[in-house]
Coordinates of C-alpha atoms and ligand atoms in Angstrom, one line a residue:
M1 CA 13.8 -1.8 -10.6
P2 CA 11.5 -5.3 -10.3
N3 CA 9.3 -6.5 -13.5
L4 CA 11.9 -4.7 -16.0
N5 CA 13.6 -5.8 -18.8
I6 CA 14.8 -4.5 -22.2
K7 CA 13.9 -6.3 -25.6
N8 CA 15.0 -5.3 -29.0
G9 CA 16.2 -1.8 -27.2
N10 CA 12.6 -1.3 -25.9
L11 CA 11.7 -1.3 -22.1
I12 CA 9.4 -4.1 -21.2
F13 CA 7.1 -4.0 -18.0
G14 CA 5.1 -6.4 -16.9
G15 CA 5.9 -8.7 -19.7
C16 CA 4.7 -5.8 -22.5
D17 CA 6.7 -3.5 -24.6
T18 CA 6.4 -0.2 -23.4
T19 CA 6.3 1.6 -26.6
W20 CA 3.6 -1.0 -27.9
L21 CA 1.6 0.2 -24.5
A22 CA 2.0 4.0 -25.3
K23 CA 1.0 3.2 -28.9
E24 CA -2.4 1.3 -28.3
F25 CA -3.3 3.4 -25.2
G26 CA -1.9 6.8 -25.9
T27 CA -0.2 8.7 -23.5
P28 CA 0.3 10.2 -20.8
L29 CA -0.2 6.5 -19.2
Y30 CA 0.1 5.0 -15.8
V31 CA 0.8 1.3 -16.0
I32 CA 0.7 -0.7 -13.0
S33 CA 2.1 -4.2 -12.7
E34 CA -0.1 -6.5 -11.1
E35 CA 2.9 -8.9 -10.6
I36 CA 4.7 -6.4 -8.5
V37 CA 1.7 -5.6 -6.1
K38 CA 1.0 -9.3 -5.5
D39 CA 4.8 -9.8 -4.5
R40 CA 4.2 -6.6 -2.1
C41 CA 1.2 -8.4 -0.7
R42 CA 2.7 -12.0 -0.5
E43 CA 5.8 -10.1 1.6
I44 CA 3.2 -8.6 3.8
R45 CA 1.5 -11.9 4.2
D46 CA 4.7 -14.2 4.5
E47 CA 6.8 -11.6 6.8
F48 CA 4.3 -10.0 8.8
L49 CA 0.6 -11.8 8.8
F50 CA 1.8 -15.3 9.1
K51 CA 4.8 -14.6 10.9
Y52 CA 2.9 -13.1 13.8
Q53 CA 0.0 -13.8 15.5
N54 CA -3.0 -11.6 15.6
T55 CA -2.3 -9.3 13.0
R56 CA -3.7 -7.1 10.2
A57 CA -2.5 -5.3 7.3
A58 CA -4.6 -2.7 5.5
Y59 CA -3.8 -1.0 2.3
A60 CA -3.4 2.7 2.4
S61 CA -5.8 3.4 -0.5
K62 CA -4.8 7.1 -0.7
A63 CA -1.6 5.7 -2.7
F64 CA -3.8 4.5 -5.9
L65 CA -7.5 3.3 -5.6
N66 CA -10.2 2.4 -8.3
L67 CA -12.2 -0.2 -8.8
A68 CA -9.8 -3.0 -9.8
M69 CA -7.1 -2.0 -7.1
C70 CA -10.1 -3.0 -4.5
K71 CA -10.3 -6.0 -5.9
I72 CA -7.0 -7.0 -6.1
V73 CA -6.5 -5.8 -2.3
E74 CA -9.3 -7.9 -1.2
R75 CA -8.1 -11.1 -3.0
E76 CA -4.5 -10.7 -1.6
G77 CA -6.1 -10.6 2.0
L78 CA -5.3 -7.1 3.1
D79 CA -7.6 -4.6 4.6
L80 CA -8.3 -1.3 3.4
D81 CA -7.5 2.1 4.8
V82 CA -9.8 5.1 3.6
V83 CA -9.6 8.5 4.3
S84 CA -12.8 10.1 2.4
G85 CA -16.1 9.4 1.4
G86 CA -15.1 8.8 -2.0
E87 CA -12.8 6.3 -1.3
I88 CA -15.4 4.7 0.9
Y89 CA -17.8 4.6 -1.9
T90 CA -15.3 3.0 -4.2
A91 CA -15.0 0.3 -1.6
I92 CA -18.7 -0.2 -1.6
K93 CA -18.8 -0.6 -5.5
A94 CA -16.4 -3.0 -5.5
N95 CA -18.0 -5.0 -2.8
F96 CA -15.0 -4.8 -0.6
P97 CA -15.8 -6.2 2.9
M98 CA -16.7 -3.3 4.9
E99 CA -15.8 -4.6 8.1
R100 CA -12.1 -4.8 6.9
V101 CA -12.2 -1.0 6.4
F102 CA -10.5 1.7 8.4
F103 CA -11.8 5.1 7.9
H104 CA -9.4 8.0 8.7
G105 CA -9.3 11.3 8.2
N106 CA -8.5 14.5 10.2
N107 CA -12.0 16.3 9.2
K108 CA -14.3 13.9 8.4
A109 CA -17.7 15.6 6.9
I110 CA -21.0 14.4 8.7
E111 CA -21.9 12.8 5.1
E112 CA -18.6 10.9 5.1
L113 CA -19.3 9.6 8.7
E114 CA -22.7 8.6 7.7
L115 CA -22.1 6.8 4.9
A116 CA -19.0 4.7 6.3
I117 CA -21.4 4.3 9.8
N118 CA -24.6 3.1 7.4
N119 CA -22.1 0.8 5.6
D120 CA -20.7 -0.6 9.0
V121 CA -17.0 0.4 8.3
G122 CA -15.0 -1.8 10.5
R123 CA -12.8 1.1 12.3
I124 CA -13.0 4.7 12.0
V125 CA -10.0 6.1 13.7
V126 CA -11.1 9.4 15.3
D127 CA -8.5 12.1 14.9
N128 CA -9.6 14.5 17.8
I129 CA -12.0 15.2 20.8
W130 CA -14.4 17.4 18.6
E131 CA -15.2 14.0 16.2
I132 CA -15.5 11.5 19.0
E133 CA -18.7 13.7 20.0
L134 CA -20.0 13.6 16.5
I135 CA -19.3 10.1 15.8
N136 CA -21.4 9.0 19.1
K137 CA -24.1 11.4 18.2
I138 CA -24.3 10.0 14.4
A139 CA -24.1 6.5 15.5
K140 CA -26.7 7.2 18.2
E141 CA -28.8 8.4 15.2
H142 CA -28.4 5.3 13.0
G143 CA -28.8 3.1 16.0
K144 CA -25.1 1.6 15.7
K145 CA -22.0 1.1 17.7
V146 CA -19.1 2.1 16.0
K147 CA -15.5 0.2 16.7
V148 CA -13.1 3.0 17.3
L149 CA -9.3 3.6 17.3
F150 CA -7.9 7.0 18.6
R151 CA -5.0 8.4 16.4
I152 CA -2.5 9.7 18.8
T153 CA 0.5 11.7 17.7
P154 CA 3.4 10.3 19.4
G155 CA 5.6 13.2 19.5
V156 CA 9.0 11.6 17.9
E157 CA 11.5 13.2 15.3
I158 CA 10.8 11.9 11.4
D159 CA 13.5 12.0 8.6
T160 CA 11.6 13.0 5.7
H161 CA 10.3 15.7 4.2
K162 CA 7.8 18.2 6.2
Y163 CA 5.1 17.7 3.9
I164 CA 4.7 14.1 4.6
S165 CA 5.7 13.9 8.2
T166 CA 3.1 13.5 10.7
G167 CA 4.1 12.1 13.9
Q168 CA 5.4 15.3 15.5
K169 CA 3.6 17.3 18.0
D170 CA 2.6 20.3 15.9
S171 CA 0.4 18.5 13.5
K172 CA -2.9 18.7 12.2
F173 CA -3.4 14.9 12.6
G174 CA -4.5 13.4 15.8
I175 CA -4.7 13.6 19.4
P176 CA -1.6 15.1 21.3
L177 CA -0.2 13.1 24.2
T178 CA -0.6 16.0 26.4
E179 CA -2.2 14.6 29.6
N180 CA -5.6 16.4 29.8
V181 CA -5.9 16.2 26.2
I182 CA -5.8 12.4 25.6
F183 CA -7.1 11.5 29.1
E184 CA -10.2 13.3 28.3
A185 CA -10.3 11.8 24.8
V186 CA -10.0 8.2 26.6
K187 CA -12.5 9.0 29.2
K188 CA -15.2 9.8 26.4
G189 CA -14.2 7.0 24.5
I190 CA -14.8 4.3 27.3
K191 CA -18.2 6.3 28.3
Y192 CA -19.8 6.9 25.1
E193 CA -22.5 4.4 24.6
N194 CA -22.5 4.3 20.7
I195 CA -18.5 4.1 20.7
E196 CA -16.4 0.9 21.5
L197 CA -12.8 2.2 22.1
M198 CA -10.7 -0.8 20.8
G199 CA -7.3 0.8 21.0
F200 CA -4.7 3.5 19.2
H201 CA -3.2 4.4 16.1
F202 CA -0.4 6.6 14.9
H203 CA 1.4 7.0 11.6
V204 CA 4.7 8.8 12.0
G205 CA 5.3 9.9 8.2
S206 CA 5.8 8.5 5.0
Q207 CA 8.8 7.5 2.5
L208 CA 11.1 6.5 5.5
F209 CA 14.5 4.5 5.3
S210 CA 14.8 4.0 9.0
N211 CA 12.6 2.5 11.6
E212 CA 13.6 4.6 14.6
S213 CA 10.5 6.8 14.2
H214 CA 8.5 3.8 14.2
I215 CA 10.3 2.3 17.4
G216 CA 10.2 5.7 19.5
A217 CA 6.5 5.9 18.5
V218 CA 5.7 2.0 20.0
E219 CA 7.6 3.1 23.0
R220 CA 5.3 6.3 23.7
V221 CA 2.2 4.6 23.2
M222 CA 3.0 1.5 24.9
V223 CA 3.6 4.0 28.0
L224 CA 0.3 5.7 27.3
I225 CA -1.2 2.1 27.2
K226 CA 0.0 1.2 30.3
E227 CA -1.2 4.8 32.1
I228 CA -4.4 4.0 30.7
K229 CA -5.0 0.7 31.9
D230 CA -3.9 1.8 35.5
R231 CA -5.8 5.1 35.6
F232 CA -9.2 3.5 34.0
G233 CA -8.8 -0.3 33.7
F234 CA -9.2 -0.2 30.1
V235 CA -7.3 -2.9 28.3
T236 CA -6.3 -1.9 24.8
R237 CA -6.8 -4.6 22.1
E238 CA -5.8 -2.9 19.1
L239 CA -2.3 -1.0 18.3
N240 CA -2.4 0.5 14.3
T241 CA 1.2 1.3 13.7
G242 CA 0.5 3.2 10.6
G243 CA 2.8 3.1 7.2
G244 CA 5.6 4.9 5.8
Y245 CA 7.7 2.2 4.4
G246 CA 10.2 3.9 2.0
I247 CA 10.5 2.7 -2.0
Y248 CA 13.4 3.4 -4.5
Y249 CA 12.8 6.4 -6.6
T250 CA 16.4 7.8 -7.4
H251 CA 19.9 7.0 -6.3
G252 CA 20.6 7.4 -2.5
D253 CA 16.9 6.1 -1.9
D254 CA 17.5 3.0 0.5
P255 CA 14.5 1.3 0.9
K256 CA 14.4 -1.9 3.4
P257 CA 12.4 -5.3 3.2
L258 CA 9.3 -4.8 4.9
S259 CA 10.5 -7.1 7.5
Y260 CA 13.4 -4.5 8.7
F261 CA 10.3 -2.1 9.8
T262 CA 7.6 -4.8 11.0
D263 CA 10.2 -7.2 13.1
A264 CA 11.5 -4.1 15.0
I265 CA 8.0 -2.9 15.7
M266 CA 6.9 -6.3 16.8
E267 CA 9.8 -6.8 18.9
K268 CA 9.5 -3.5 20.8
I269 CA 5.8 -4.3 21.3
Y270 CA 6.4 -7.6 22.8
K271 CA 9.4 -6.3 25.0
K272 CA 7.1 -3.6 26.3
C273 CA 4.2 -5.7 27.0
D274 CA 6.4 -7.8 28.9
E275 CA 8.1 -5.0 30.8
L276 CA 4.8 -3.1 31.6
I277 CA 2.8 -6.5 32.3
L278 CA 0.3 -6.0 29.3
D279 CA -1.8 -7.8 27.1
I280 CA -0.2 -7.8 23.3
P281 CA -2.8 -6.3 21.6
T282 CA -3.5 -6.9 17.8
V283 CA -1.2 -5.1 15.6
I284 CA -2.1 -3.6 12.4
I285 CA -0.1 -2.2 9.9
E286 CA -0.8 0.2 7.1
P287 CA 1.5 0.5 4.0
G288 CA 0.4 2.5 0.9
R289 CA 3.3 3.8 -1.0
W290 CA 5.3 0.4 -0.3
V291 CA 2.6 -1.7 -1.8
I292 CA 1.8 0.1 -5.2
G293 CA 4.9 3.0 -5.7
E294 CA 7.2 1.0 -7.5
A295 CA 4.5 -1.1 -9.2
G296 CA 4.0 1.8 -11.3
I297 CA 5.7 3.6 -14.0
T298 CA 4.4 6.7 -16.6
L299 CA 4.7 6.9 -20.1
Y300 CA 5.2 10.1 -21.9
T301 CA 5.6 11.4 -25.8
I302 CA 8.3 13.9 -25.9
G303 CA 7.2 17.1 -28.0
S304 CA 9.4 20.0 -27.8
I305 CA 13.2 20.0 -27.3
K306 CA 14.6 23.2 -26.5
E307 CA 18.5 23.5 -26.1
I308 CA 19.5 26.9 -24.3
P309 CA 23.1 27.1 -25.3
D310 CA 25.6 26.6 -22.0
I311 CA 22.6 26.5 -19.9
R312 CA 20.6 23.6 -20.4
T313 CA 18.2 21.4 -22.6
Y314 CA 14.4 21.3 -21.6
V315 CA 13.0 18.2 -23.1
S316 CA 9.0 18.6 -22.8
V317 CA 6.6 15.3 -22.3
D318 CA 2.7 15.8 -22.6
G319 CA 2.1 15.6 -19.0
G320 CA 3.3 17.1 -15.9
I321 CA 1.7 18.5 -13.2
P322 CA -1.7 17.1 -13.7
D323 CA -0.3 13.6 -13.8
N324 CA 2.3 13.9 -11.2
P325 CA 2.0 17.1 -8.8
R326 CA 4.7 15.7 -6.6
P327 CA 8.1 17.2 -7.9
A328 CA 6.2 20.5 -7.9
L329 CA 4.4 20.3 -4.7
Y330 CA 7.3 18.9 -2.6
G331 CA 10.7 18.6 -4.7
A332 CA 9.9 14.9 -5.2
K333 CA 12.6 13.2 -7.6
Y334 CA 12.3 10.5 -10.3
D335 CA 14.2 8.6 -12.3
A336 CA 13.4 7.8 -16.2
V337 CA 14.7 6.1 -19.5
I338 CA 13.9 6.6 -23.2
A339 CA 11.9 3.5 -23.4
N340 CA 12.5 3.2 -27.1
K341 CA 16.3 3.6 -26.7
A342 CA 16.4 1.7 -23.5
D343 CA 19.8 0.1 -24.2
E344 CA 21.6 3.1 -25.4
E345 CA 24.6 5.0 -24.2
K346 CA 23.4 8.0 -21.9
N347 CA 26.0 10.8 -23.4
K348 CA 23.3 13.6 -22.5
V349 CA 22.0 15.5 -19.5
V350 CA 18.6 17.0 -20.1
T351 CA 15.4 18.5 -17.9
I352 CA 12.2 16.8 -18.3
S353 CA 9.6 19.6 -18.3
G354 CA 6.0 19.2 -17.7
K355 CA 3.4 20.9 -20.4
C356 CA 1.7 23.2 -17.8
C357 CA 2.0 26.9 -17.4
E358 CA 3.9 26.7 -14.4
T359 CA 7.9 27.2 -14.3
G360 CA 8.0 24.5 -11.4
D361 CA 6.6 21.9 -13.9
I362 CA 9.6 20.0 -13.9
L363 CA 9.5 16.4 -13.8
I364 CA 13.4 15.7 -13.6
W365 CA 16.6 17.8 -13.3
N366 CA 19.3 16.7 -15.2
L367 CA 18.2 13.2 -16.3
K368 CA 21.1 11.3 -18.0
V369 CA 19.3 10.2 -21.6
P370 CA 20.7 9.0 -24.9
E371 CA 20.4 11.3 -28.2
V372 CA 16.8 12.1 -27.8
E373 CA 14.0 13.5 -30.4
S374 CA 10.7 14.3 -30.3
G375 CA 8.2 11.1 -30.6
D376 CA 10.4 9.3 -28.1
I377 CA 8.5 7.8 -25.4
L378 CA 9.9 8.6 -21.9
A379 CA 9.2 5.8 -18.8
V380 CA 9.0 7.3 -15.7
F381 CA 10.0 4.9 -12.6
S382 CA 8.0 4.4 -9.1
T383 CA 5.0 6.5 -10.0
G384 CA 2.6 4.0 -8.8
A385 CA 1.6 6.2 -5.3
Y386 CA 0.5 9.6 -5.0
N387 CA 0.2 9.9 -8.9
Y388 CA -2.9 8.8 -10.4
S389 CA -4.5 9.3 -6.7
M390 CA -2.9 13.0 -6.7
S391 CA -3.9 13.9 -10.4
N392 CA -5.9 17.0 -11.5
N393 CA -7.0 19.0 -14.5
Y394 CA -4.6 21.9 -14.0
N395 CA -4.7 24.0 -17.5
R396 CA -7.8 21.5 -18.5
I397 CA -5.8 18.6 -19.2
P398 CA -7.4 15.1 -19.2
R399 CA -6.5 12.6 -16.8
P400 CA -4.5 9.4 -18.2
A401 CA -5.7 6.2 -18.5
V402 CA -4.5 3.7 -16.2
V403 CA -3.9 0.1 -17.4
L404 CA -3.0 -3.0 -15.7
V405 CA -0.2 -5.3 -16.9
N406 CA 0.5 -8.9 -15.9
E407 CA 2.5 -11.0 -17.9
G408 CA 2.2 -9.5 -21.3
N409 CA -1.3 -8.8 -20.7
A410 CA -2.6 -5.4 -20.8
E411 CA -6.3 -4.1 -19.4
I412 CA -7.6 -0.6 -19.1
I413 CA -8.4 -0.3 -15.2
V414 CA -9.4 3.6 -15.4
E415 CA -10.1 4.9 -19.1
R416 CA -8.6 8.4 -20.0
E417 CA -10.5 11.6 -19.7
T418 CA -12.0 13.3 -22.7
Y419 CA -12.4 16.8 -23.2
D420 CA -16.3 16.3 -23.0
D421 CA -15.8 14.7 -19.4
L422 CA -13.8 18.3 -18.4
I423 CA -17.2 20.3 -19.4
R424 CA -19.6 17.7 -17.9
K425 CA -20.0 19.3 -14.8
D426 CA -20.0 23.1 -16.0
R427 CA -23.0 24.8 -16.2
V428 CA -23.7 28.3 -18.0
P429 CA -26.2 30.7 -16.2
E430 CA -29.0 31.9 -18.2
Y431 CA -27.9 35.0 -18.9
L432 CA -24.6 34.4 -20.4
R433 CA -25.9 31.9 -23.0
Ligands
PLP501 C1 -3.2 7.4 8.3 C2 -2.1 6.7 7.5 N1 -2.0 5.6 7.3 C3 -1.0 5.1 6.4 C4 -0.4 6.0 5.2 C5 0.4 5.7 4.3 O1 1.4 5.8 4.0 P1 2.6 5.3 3.4 O2 2.1 5.4 1.8 O3 4.1 6.1 3.5 O4 2.9 3.9 3.3 C6 -1.0 7.5 5.4 C7 -0.1 8.4 4.3 O5 0.0 9.4 4.5 C8 -1.5 7.8 6.6 O6 -1.7 9.1 6.8

């Protein structure tokens, strides 16, 4: 894991002693390394944006978003991919340049589209035919012309969990490449006065270690681009190839450098443009997990330890489903260490359980640890993506704080929720008082 080391037996992350972070800010605690995020952004610039002409990279903010993250993303020269009014609002409040925002989603609400259109988001990524009509209507009402991409489902095989696989034809996302559907959509995109069709988008899935799905999707979309040029004389100016690049969670994961994906994507696009005599479009990538996943760890305090002889030992922590629903949701796997015993020999195998009333609230099965005691601090790795952003208040447990660390400095970027926060929106009808 990058940005990690051990000092006096304690795990150091982003130059900060994690046991000190736990004491200072409490647990559970999300910790994000600014340095790792910046390193990833630098890799995107060097290996993609500067290497290839007419390219853009949008950070998929669903992975992790708050005001500070918007600021980092903007400073690092990336665009922003959003999927909800809440993410748009966060970008607006962070003064993120709205022309650099891509607005996605398979069921954008009218109010969300109005918010996007009134704030001049750069692109709306249209997910279905119904939405094209709606966007055109709203844009007309507001006297705007909206630049759009059409999200297509390329119909490719994807080697990942089915809950995070999106490129197959049978998907709730995107316009299928069925002739009468896609050409109908394109006709509307060309004809509608308040829409400016810029091109196409696909996102094949997430946590991928092979570039084959991306290459397969490029192949199909380039054929589509050619057909559309021949039929309608429409020249595609932009092609957004989504995100999906895998990261390291546990042994067996085989993450690749960014260029493994982007070089293959660009090579394929250049080849197809040459072969089909097409103009090379502006190419956009949209990684989320790859930017922030390994930049995050979560710290917990260990509480009860229950040994069931000859079966297993449950070591419970002060979080679980509320701060990380992924293991319960789709069997996501994580690695962890006891942060205050980081250099001790691991001679036991335990199961790390959350504190929620769900048998499935298990964070890690069969983790190797040293002798573990109540009060120890557990550090779970690679929790930067889809943890804070998927957090919830199950069992009325307040969400943890998020701390940004960098070279020994630690700053709160999201405050810990309080019990008062939990009841702030509750109302009691008169007759129950
Ligand atoms: C449209 C779109 N773009 C980008 C992403 C980011 O994916 P990842 O975090 O795997 O890079 C997603 C994830 O669901 C997505 O739906």
